[in-house]
Coordinates of C-alpha atoms and ligand atoms in Angstrom, one line a residue:
X1 CA 3.4 25.7 9.9
X2 CA 0.3 25.7 11.2
X3 CA -0.9 24.2 14.8
X4 CA -3.0 21.4 12.9
X5 CA -2.6 21.6 9.5
X6 CA -4.6 19.9 7.2
X7 CA -2.7 16.8 4.7
X8 CA -2.8 18.7 1.5
X9 CA 0.1 21.7 3.5
X10 CA 1.6 18.2 5.0
X11 CA 2.5 17.2 1.7
X12 CA 3.6 19.9 0.7
X13 CA 5.7 21.1 3.6
X14 CA 6.3 18.4 6.5
X15 CA 9.6 17.4 7.5
X16 CA 11.0 20.3 4.7
X17 CA 14.5 21.5 6.2
X18 CA 14.7 24.9 7.3
X19 CA 14.2 27.5 5.5
X20 CA 17.1 29.4 4.8
X21 CA 17.9 32.7 2.8
X22 CA 19.4 31.3 -0.6
X23 CA 18.5 27.5 0.3
X24 CA 16.7 26.0 -3.0
X25 CA 13.4 26.4 -2.4
X26 CA 13.1 22.6 -3.8
X27 CA 15.6 20.4 -2.1
X28 CA 18.1 18.6 -4.6
X29 CA 18.2 14.7 -4.4
X30 CA 21.5 13.7 -2.4
X31 CA 22.5 11.1 -5.1
X32 CA 25.4 10.1 -3.0
X33 CA 26.5 6.5 -1.2
X34 CA 28.5 8.5 1.5
X35 CA 29.3 11.1 3.5
X36 CA 32.7 12.7 4.6
X37 CA 33.2 11.5 8.2
X38 CA 35.4 11.2 11.5
X39 CA 36.3 8.6 13.3
X40 CA 35.2 10.0 16.6
X41 CA 31.6 10.2 14.6
X42 CA 29.8 7.0 14.2
X43 CA 31.0 4.0 15.1
X44 CA 31.2 1.1 11.7
X45 CA 28.5 -1.0 13.0
X46 CA 24.5 -0.9 12.6
X47 CA 24.3 -1.8 16.0
X48 CA 26.3 1.3 16.9
X49 CA 24.1 3.9 14.9
X50 CA 22.9 6.6 17.5
X51 CA 19.8 8.2 16.5
X52 CA 22.1 12.2 16.7
X53 CA 24.3 10.4 14.7
X54 CA 25.6 12.1 11.3
X55 CA 24.8 10.9 8.1
X56 CA 27.5 8.1 6.7
X57 CA 26.4 5.9 4.5
X58 CA 22.9 6.1 2.4
X59 CA 22.1 2.0 2.9
X60 CA 21.9 3.8 7.1
X61 CA 20.0 6.9 6.2
X62 CA 20.4 9.4 3.5
X63 CA 18.9 13.7 3.5
X64 CA 16.8 13.5 0.9
X65 CA 15.1 9.7 2.3
X66 CA 15.3 11.8 5.7
X67 CA 12.8 14.1 4.0
X68 CA 10.8 11.8 2.6
X69 CA 10.3 9.8 6.1
X70 CA 9.8 13.1 8.3
X71 CA 6.7 13.9 5.6
X72 CA 5.1 10.2 5.5
X73 CA 5.3 9.9 9.8
X74 CA 3.3 13.6 9.2
X75 CA 1.5 12.4 6.7
X76 CA 0.2 9.1 9.3
X77 CA 0.8 10.8 12.2
X78 CA 3.2 8.3 13.2
X79 CA 6.7 9.7 15.0
X80 CA 9.0 7.6 12.6
X81 CA 9.1 6.2 9.3
X82 CA 11.4 4.2 7.3
X83 CA 12.1 4.2 3.6
X84 CA 12.5 1.3 1.7
X85 CA 13.4 0.0 -2.3
X86 CA 10.0 -1.4 -3.0
X87 CA 6.6 -2.4 -0.5
X88 CA 7.3 -5.9 -0.7
X89 CA 11.7 -4.3 1.2
X90 CA 8.7 -3.3 3.5
X91 CA 6.6 -5.9 4.5
X92 CA 9.4 -8.2 4.6
X93 CA 11.5 -6.0 6.4
X94 CA 9.0 -5.8 9.3
X95 CA 7.7 -9.7 9.3
X96 CA 11.2 -10.9 9.0
X97 CA 12.3 -8.3 11.2
X98 CA 9.1 -8.3 14.3
X99 CA 8.5 -12.7 13.6
X100 CA 11.5 -15.0 14.9
X101 CA 11.4 -19.0 14.9
X102 CA 8.1 -20.2 16.7
X103 CA 6.0 -16.9 16.6
X104 CA 2.9 -16.7 14.2
X105 CA 1.5 -14.2 12.2
X106 CA -2.7 -13.9 11.5
X107 CA -2.1 -12.2 7.9
X108 CA -6.0 -10.9 6.0
X109 CA -6.5 -14.0 3.7
X110 CA -7.1 -11.4 0.6
X111 CA -4.0 -9.2 0.4
X112 CA -1.0 -7.8 -1.8
X113 CA -0.3 -11.4 -4.1
X114 CA 3.6 -11.6 -3.1
X115 CA 2.9 -11.3 0.8
X116 CA 0.3 -13.4 0.6
X117 CA 3.8 -16.2 -1.0
X118 CA 5.9 -14.4 1.2
X119 CA 3.5 -15.9 4.1
X120 CA 3.2 -19.6 2.6
X121 CA 6.5 -20.4 0.9
X122 CA 8.6 -18.0 2.5
X123 CA 8.0 -17.6 6.4
X124 CA 8.2 -21.6 6.7
X125 CA 11.5 -22.0 6.1
X126 CA 12.4 -19.9 9.2
X127 CA 10.0 -20.9 11.5
X128 CA 7.5 -18.5 11.7
X129 CA 4.1 -20.2 10.8
X130 CA 1.0 -18.1 9.2
X131 CA -2.6 -18.1 9.6
X132 CA -4.8 -16.3 6.1
X133 CA -8.1 -15.1 7.7
X134 CA -10.9 -13.1 6.5
X135 CA -10.2 -10.6 8.4
X136 CA -13.1 -8.7 7.1
X137 CA -14.4 -10.7 10.5
X138 CA -13.5 -9.6 13.6
X139 CA -14.4 -12.7 14.9
X140 CA -12.5 -14.6 12.7
X141 CA -9.1 -12.6 13.6
X142 CA -9.8 -13.1 17.3
X143 CA -10.4 -16.9 16.9
X144 CA -7.1 -17.1 14.7
X145 CA -4.8 -15.7 17.8
X146 CA -2.6 -18.1 19.0
X147 CA -0.3 -17.6 21.8
X148 CA 2.9 -17.0 20.1
X149 CA 1.0 -14.4 18.0
X150 CA 3.2 -11.3 17.5
X151 CA 1.8 -9.9 14.3
X152 CA -1.3 -9.3 12.8
X153 CA -1.3 -8.5 8.9
X154 CA -4.0 -6.5 7.4
X155 CA -5.0 -4.9 4.1
X156 CA -8.1 -2.4 3.9
X157 CA -9.0 -2.3 1.1
X158 CA -7.4 -5.4 -0.3
X159 CA -6.1 -5.4 -3.5
X160 CA -7.5 -6.8 -5.9
X161 CA -11.1 -7.1 -5.0
X162 CA -11.3 -4.1 -2.1
X163 CA -12.2 -5.6 1.0
X164 CA -12.1 -3.8 3.8
X165 CA -11.0 -4.6 7.7
X166 CA -12.2 -2.8 10.7
X167 CA -9.3 -1.1 11.9
X168 CA -9.9 -0.2 14.9
X169 CA -12.3 -3.4 15.8
X170 CA -9.4 -5.5 14.5
X171 CA -6.6 -3.4 16.3
X172 CA -8.3 -4.0 19.9
X173 CA -8.5 -7.1 19.3
X174 CA -5.0 -7.8 18.6
X175 CA -4.1 -5.9 21.8
X176 CA -6.4 -8.0 24.1
X177 CA -4.1 -11.2 22.3
X178 CA -0.8 -9.2 23.1
X179 CA 0.1 -8.9 19.6
X180 CA 0.8 -6.0 17.2
X181 CA -1.4 -4.7 13.6
X182 CA 0.4 -3.8 10.9
X183 CA -1.7 -2.3 8.6
X184 CA -1.1 -1.8 4.9
X185 CA -3.1 2.0 4.0
X186 CA -1.8 1.4 0.3
X187 CA -4.6 1.8 -1.8
X188 CA -6.6 4.0 1.0
X189 CA -3.0 6.5 1.3
X190 CA -2.6 8.5 4.0
X191 CA -5.6 10.8 2.8
X192 CA -8.1 8.0 2.7
X193 CA -7.4 6.4 6.5
X194 CA -5.3 7.0 9.4
X195 CA -4.9 3.5 11.0
X196 CA -2.3 4.4 13.8
X197 CA -5.3 6.7 14.7
X198 CA -7.2 3.7 14.9
X199 CA -4.6 1.6 17.0
X200 CA -2.7 0.3 14.7
X201 CA 0.9 0.2 15.5
X202 CA 2.3 0.0 12.0
X203 CA 1.5 1.5 8.5
X204 CA 2.4 0.1 5.2
X205 CA 2.7 1.4 2.4
X206 CA 4.3 1.1 -1.3
X207 CA 5.6 4.0 -2.3
X208 CA 5.2 2.8 -5.9
X209 CA 1.4 3.6 -6.0
X210 CA -0.8 6.6 -5.2
X211 CA 1.9 8.1 -2.9
X212 CA 4.4 8.7 -5.2
X213 CA 1.5 8.6 -8.3
X214 CA 3.3 8.9 -11.6
X215 CA 4.6 5.2 -11.9
X216 CA 8.2 6.7 -12.1
X217 CA 9.6 4.6 -9.3
X218 CA 9.5 1.8 -6.8
X219 CA 9.4 2.6 -2.5
X220 CA 7.9 1.2 0.3
X221 CA 7.9 2.4 4.0
X222 CA 6.5 1.3 7.2
X223 CA 5.4 4.0 10.1
X224 CA 5.6 3.7 13.7
X225 CA 6.8 4.3 16.9
X226 CA 10.1 5.8 17.1
X227 CA 11.8 2.8 19.1
X228 CA 10.7 0.1 16.7
X229 CA 11.5 1.7 13.6
X230 CA 14.9 2.7 15.3
X231 CA 15.1 -1.1 15.6
X232 CA 13.8 -1.6 12.0
X233 CA 16.7 0.5 11.0
X234 CA 19.4 -1.3 13.1
X235 CA 18.1 -4.8 12.1
X236 CA 16.4 -4.8 9.1
X237 CA 16.4 -1.9 6.6
X238 CA 20.2 -1.7 7.2
X239 CA 20.6 -5.5 7.0
X240 CA 18.4 -7.0 4.6
X241 CA 19.5 -3.8 2.9
X242 CA 16.6 -3.2 1.0
X243 CA 17.3 0.5 0.6
X244 CA 15.6 3.6 -1.3
X245 CA 17.6 5.0 -3.8
X246 CA 18.2 8.8 -3.0
X247 CA 16.4 9.7 -6.4
X248 CA 13.6 7.4 -6.3
X249 CA 12.8 9.7 -2.6
X250 CA 13.1 12.4 -4.2
X251 CA 10.7 11.5 -7.1
X252 CA 8.7 10.5 -4.2
X253 CA 8.3 14.0 -2.6
X254 CA 8.0 15.3 -5.9
X255 CA 4.6 13.2 -6.5
X256 CA 3.8 13.7 -2.3
X257 CA 3.5 17.7 -3.8
X258 CA -0.1 16.5 -5.4
X259 CA -0.8 14.3 -3.5
X260 CA -4.4 15.7 -2.0
X261 CA -5.4 17.1 -5.3
X262 CA -4.2 14.0 -6.9
X263 CA -6.7 11.5 -4.8
X264 CA -9.9 14.2 -5.2
X265 CA -9.7 13.0 -8.9
X266 CA -8.9 9.4 -8.9
X267 CA -12.3 9.8 -6.7
X268 CA -14.1 11.6 -8.4
X269 CA -13.4 9.5 -11.8
X270 CA -13.7 6.2 -9.7
X271 CA -17.4 7.9 -9.4
X272 CA -18.6 8.2 -13.0
X273 CA -17.0 4.9 -14.0
X274 CA -18.7 2.6 -11.2
X275 CA -21.4 3.7 -11.6
X276 CA -20.8 2.9 -15.6
X277 CA -20.0 -0.3 -14.9
X278 CA -22.9 -1.0 -12.6
X279 CA -25.7 -0.3 -15.0
X280 CA -24.0 -2.2 -17.8
X281 CA -25.2 -5.3 -18.8
X282 CA -22.7 -7.7 -19.1
X283 CA -21.0 -6.6 -15.5
X284 CA -22.3 -9.0 -12.7
X285 CA -20.3 -6.2 -9.5
X286 CA -18.8 -3.5 -9.2
X287 CA -16.7 -3.0 -6.0
X288 CA -15.8 0.1 -4.4
X289 CA -15.5 1.4 -1.5
X290 CA -17.1 4.9 -2.1
X291 CA -20.1 3.7 -3.6
X292 CA -23.7 2.1 -1.9
X293 CA -23.0 -0.9 -3.8
X294 CA -19.8 -1.9 -1.5
X295 CA -20.9 -4.4 0.4
X296 CA -18.9 -2.9 3.6
X297 CA -19.7 1.1 2.2
X298 CA -21.0 1.5 6.1
X299 CA -17.3 0.6 7.2
X300 CA -16.0 2.7 4.0
X301 CA -17.6 5.4 5.5
X302 CA -17.0 5.5 9.2
X303 CA -12.8 4.7 8.0
X304 CA -12.2 6.3 4.8
X305 CA -12.4 9.7 4.7
X306 CA -11.1 9.8 0.5
X307 CA -12.4 6.2 -1.4
X308 CA -9.3 5.8 -4.0
X309 CA -9.3 4.7 -7.5
X310 CA -9.0 1.7 -7.7
X311 CA -12.2 -0.3 -8.7
X312 CA -12.7 -4.0 -9.6
X313 CA -15.9 -5.4 -11.9
X314 CA -16.7 -8.7 -12.8
X315 CA -18.1 -10.6 -16.2
X316 CA -21.1 -12.5 -15.9
X317 CA -19.9 -14.6 -18.4
X318 CA -16.2 -15.2 -21.0
X319 CA -13.8 -13.3 -19.0
X320 CA -11.1 -14.1 -20.4
X321 CA -11.9 -13.6 -23.7
X322 CA -13.1 -10.2 -22.9
X323 CA -9.2 -9.8 -21.0
X324 CA -8.0 -10.0 -24.5
X325 CA -10.2 -8.2 -26.0
X326 CA -9.9 -5.2 -23.8
X327 CA -5.8 -5.7 -24.2
X328 CA -6.0 -5.1 -27.3
X329 CA -9.2 -2.3 -28.1
X330 CA -8.5 -0.5 -25.1
X331 CA -6.9 3.5 -26.6
X332 CA -6.4 5.3 -23.4
X333 CA -6.6 3.2 -20.7
X334 CA -3.7 1.3 -20.3
X335 CA -3.4 -3.0 -19.8
X336 CA -1.3 -3.2 -17.0
X337 CA -0.3 -3.9 -13.7
X338 CA 0.2 -1.8 -10.7
X339 CA -1.7 1.1 -9.4
X340 CA -2.0 4.3 -8.1
X341 CA -0.2 5.8 -11.4
X342 CA -1.6 9.3 -12.8
X343 CA -2.6 7.4 -16.2
X344 CA -5.6 4.4 -16.0
X345 CA -4.3 1.1 -15.7
X346 CA -6.7 -2.1 -15.9
X347 CA -5.5 -5.4 -15.4
X348 CA -7.5 -8.8 -15.6
X349 CA -7.1 -11.6 -12.7
X350 CA -8.8 -14.7 -12.8
X351 CA -9.6 -16.5 -9.8
X352 CA -8.3 -19.4 -10.6
X353 CA -4.7 -18.1 -11.1
X354 CA -4.6 -16.4 -7.7
X355 CA -6.2 -19.3 -5.4
X356 CA -3.9 -21.5 -6.9
X357 CA -0.9 -19.4 -6.7
X358 CA -1.7 -17.1 -4.2
X359 CA -4.0 -17.1 -1.9
X360 CA -4.5 -20.8 -1.9
X361 CA -7.9 -20.7 0.2
X362 CA -10.2 -23.7 0.9
X363 CA -13.4 -24.1 1.9
X364 CA -15.7 -21.2 3.2
X365 CA -13.1 -18.6 2.6
X366 CA -12.7 -20.0 -0.9
X367 CA -16.3 -19.4 -2.0
X368 CA -15.7 -16.5 0.0
X369 CA -13.4 -15.2 -2.5
X370 CA -15.8 -17.0 -5.5
X371 CA -18.1 -14.9 -4.3
X372 CA -16.5 -11.5 -4.1
X373 CA -14.9 -12.1 -7.2
X374 CA -16.6 -14.2 -10.1
X375 CA -14.7 -16.2 -13.0
X376 CA -11.5 -12.8 -12.4
X377 CA -11.7 -9.4 -11.7
X378 CA -10.8 -6.7 -14.2
X379 CA -8.9 -4.1 -11.8
X380 CA -9.1 -0.9 -12.7
X381 CA -6.8 1.8 -11.5
X382 CA -8.7 4.8 -12.8
X383 CA -6.5 7.6 -13.5
X384 CA -6.7 11.8 -13.8
X385 CA -7.6 11.5 -17.3
X386 CA -10.8 12.9 -18.2
X387 CA -14.4 10.6 -16.9
X388 CA -15.8 10.8 -20.2
X389 CA -13.0 9.4 -22.3
X390 CA -12.6 6.8 -19.6
X391 CA -15.9 5.6 -20.1
X392 CA -15.9 5.8 -24.0
X393 CA -13.1 3.3 -24.0
X394 CA -14.1 0.6 -21.5
X395 CA -17.6 1.1 -23.6
X396 CA -16.4 0.3 -27.1
X397 CA -13.7 -2.1 -25.5
X398 CA -16.4 -4.1 -23.4
X399 CA -19.4 -3.4 -26.6
Ligands
PLP1 C1 2.1 -3.0 -5.1 C2 1.7 -3.5 -3.7 C3 2.6 -4.0 -2.5 C4 4.1 -4.2 -3.2 O1 4.4 -3.0 -3.4 P1 5.7 -3.0 -4.6 O2 6.6 -1.0 -4.3 O3 5.4 -3.3 -5.8 O4 7.0 -4.3 -3.5 C5 2.0 -4.4 -1.5 N1 0.7 -4.3 -1.1 C6 0.0 -3.8 -1.8 C7 -1.5 -3.1 -1.5 C8 0.3 -3.1 -3.2 O5 -0.8 -2.5 -4.1

């Protein structure tokens, strides 16, 4: 490999086994739950796991997962990575692995709904308190820190309204307050943003989205310092048990081979769709970080090298009826959840539902969400189809 390989080269070549004559150029998935071992080789407890221990049981580690973990660490410029069965398995393993009863978490008030619900409903049962703040405002993060704050978790861009957090600013605030920072970079991808370089302690991904890219496998990962990842493996991966299936790891490796060209096309198609939507008379607002119309475009330009393919738009009125019409009339775009897949996906997220069931915001935070989202957002994961076909599909369904 060159001294400083670019991200497209890393996505293809980092972490692969050594080249040997006769070895397969594409390593096959190692579909095994256990490995031949020897009483002298490894202890039975996770606590006995040594860094150089041979493979033993796939919940501890597996050769296919090793390749993916090395590749993700290289792409994020981190020392080590751990893969999990899903993005939620990764986030919950990190939060429950790092925080104990009496600890406090600061969380973006707009983030993946499952993470917000974890903070509201599950963490308090374990004695962990959480404050949801507008992490787009670094001063709000600083004000939320308490002496027992151990972790600040932000998502940028945030699902579903593409709000951004200034990672470098929040990393400095967290460090000052004696807390660690984790960044959910699922939407940005390693091609767009490098949170560790900007001062984050952990990067979290739902591999389900852009990284695997084809909508056929769930997966998650945490990337960070080696000693932290070792503790996370022993405490959270092995004992909570949310290990990634080797076949899904292999599908993810296959998806990663085209991450760079896919992200370039996701971005250029999103740019075309954003311009179409911004000019549409029924559209109230459209949010995509790559557009000068995005209220945080200057931050996006500083922090993102690729603006990704997720956008959100809201309508002036009649959103619920429009959602039904879109679900029935779209022919190229699929009305379905998830994002980051080759095919375009669209899903309507009503503001009342999200505020009531997931975010549970009040006062100024509720007003800020309503301001961004209107009655509800149509989240579009812009895929790799021809941009003209996507525009024509949306145009006929919106009219
Ligand atoms: C999808 C998603 C998650 C959860 O990932 P799963 O793989 O569905 O468990 C977490 N964060 C973000 C930003 C997501 O989009």
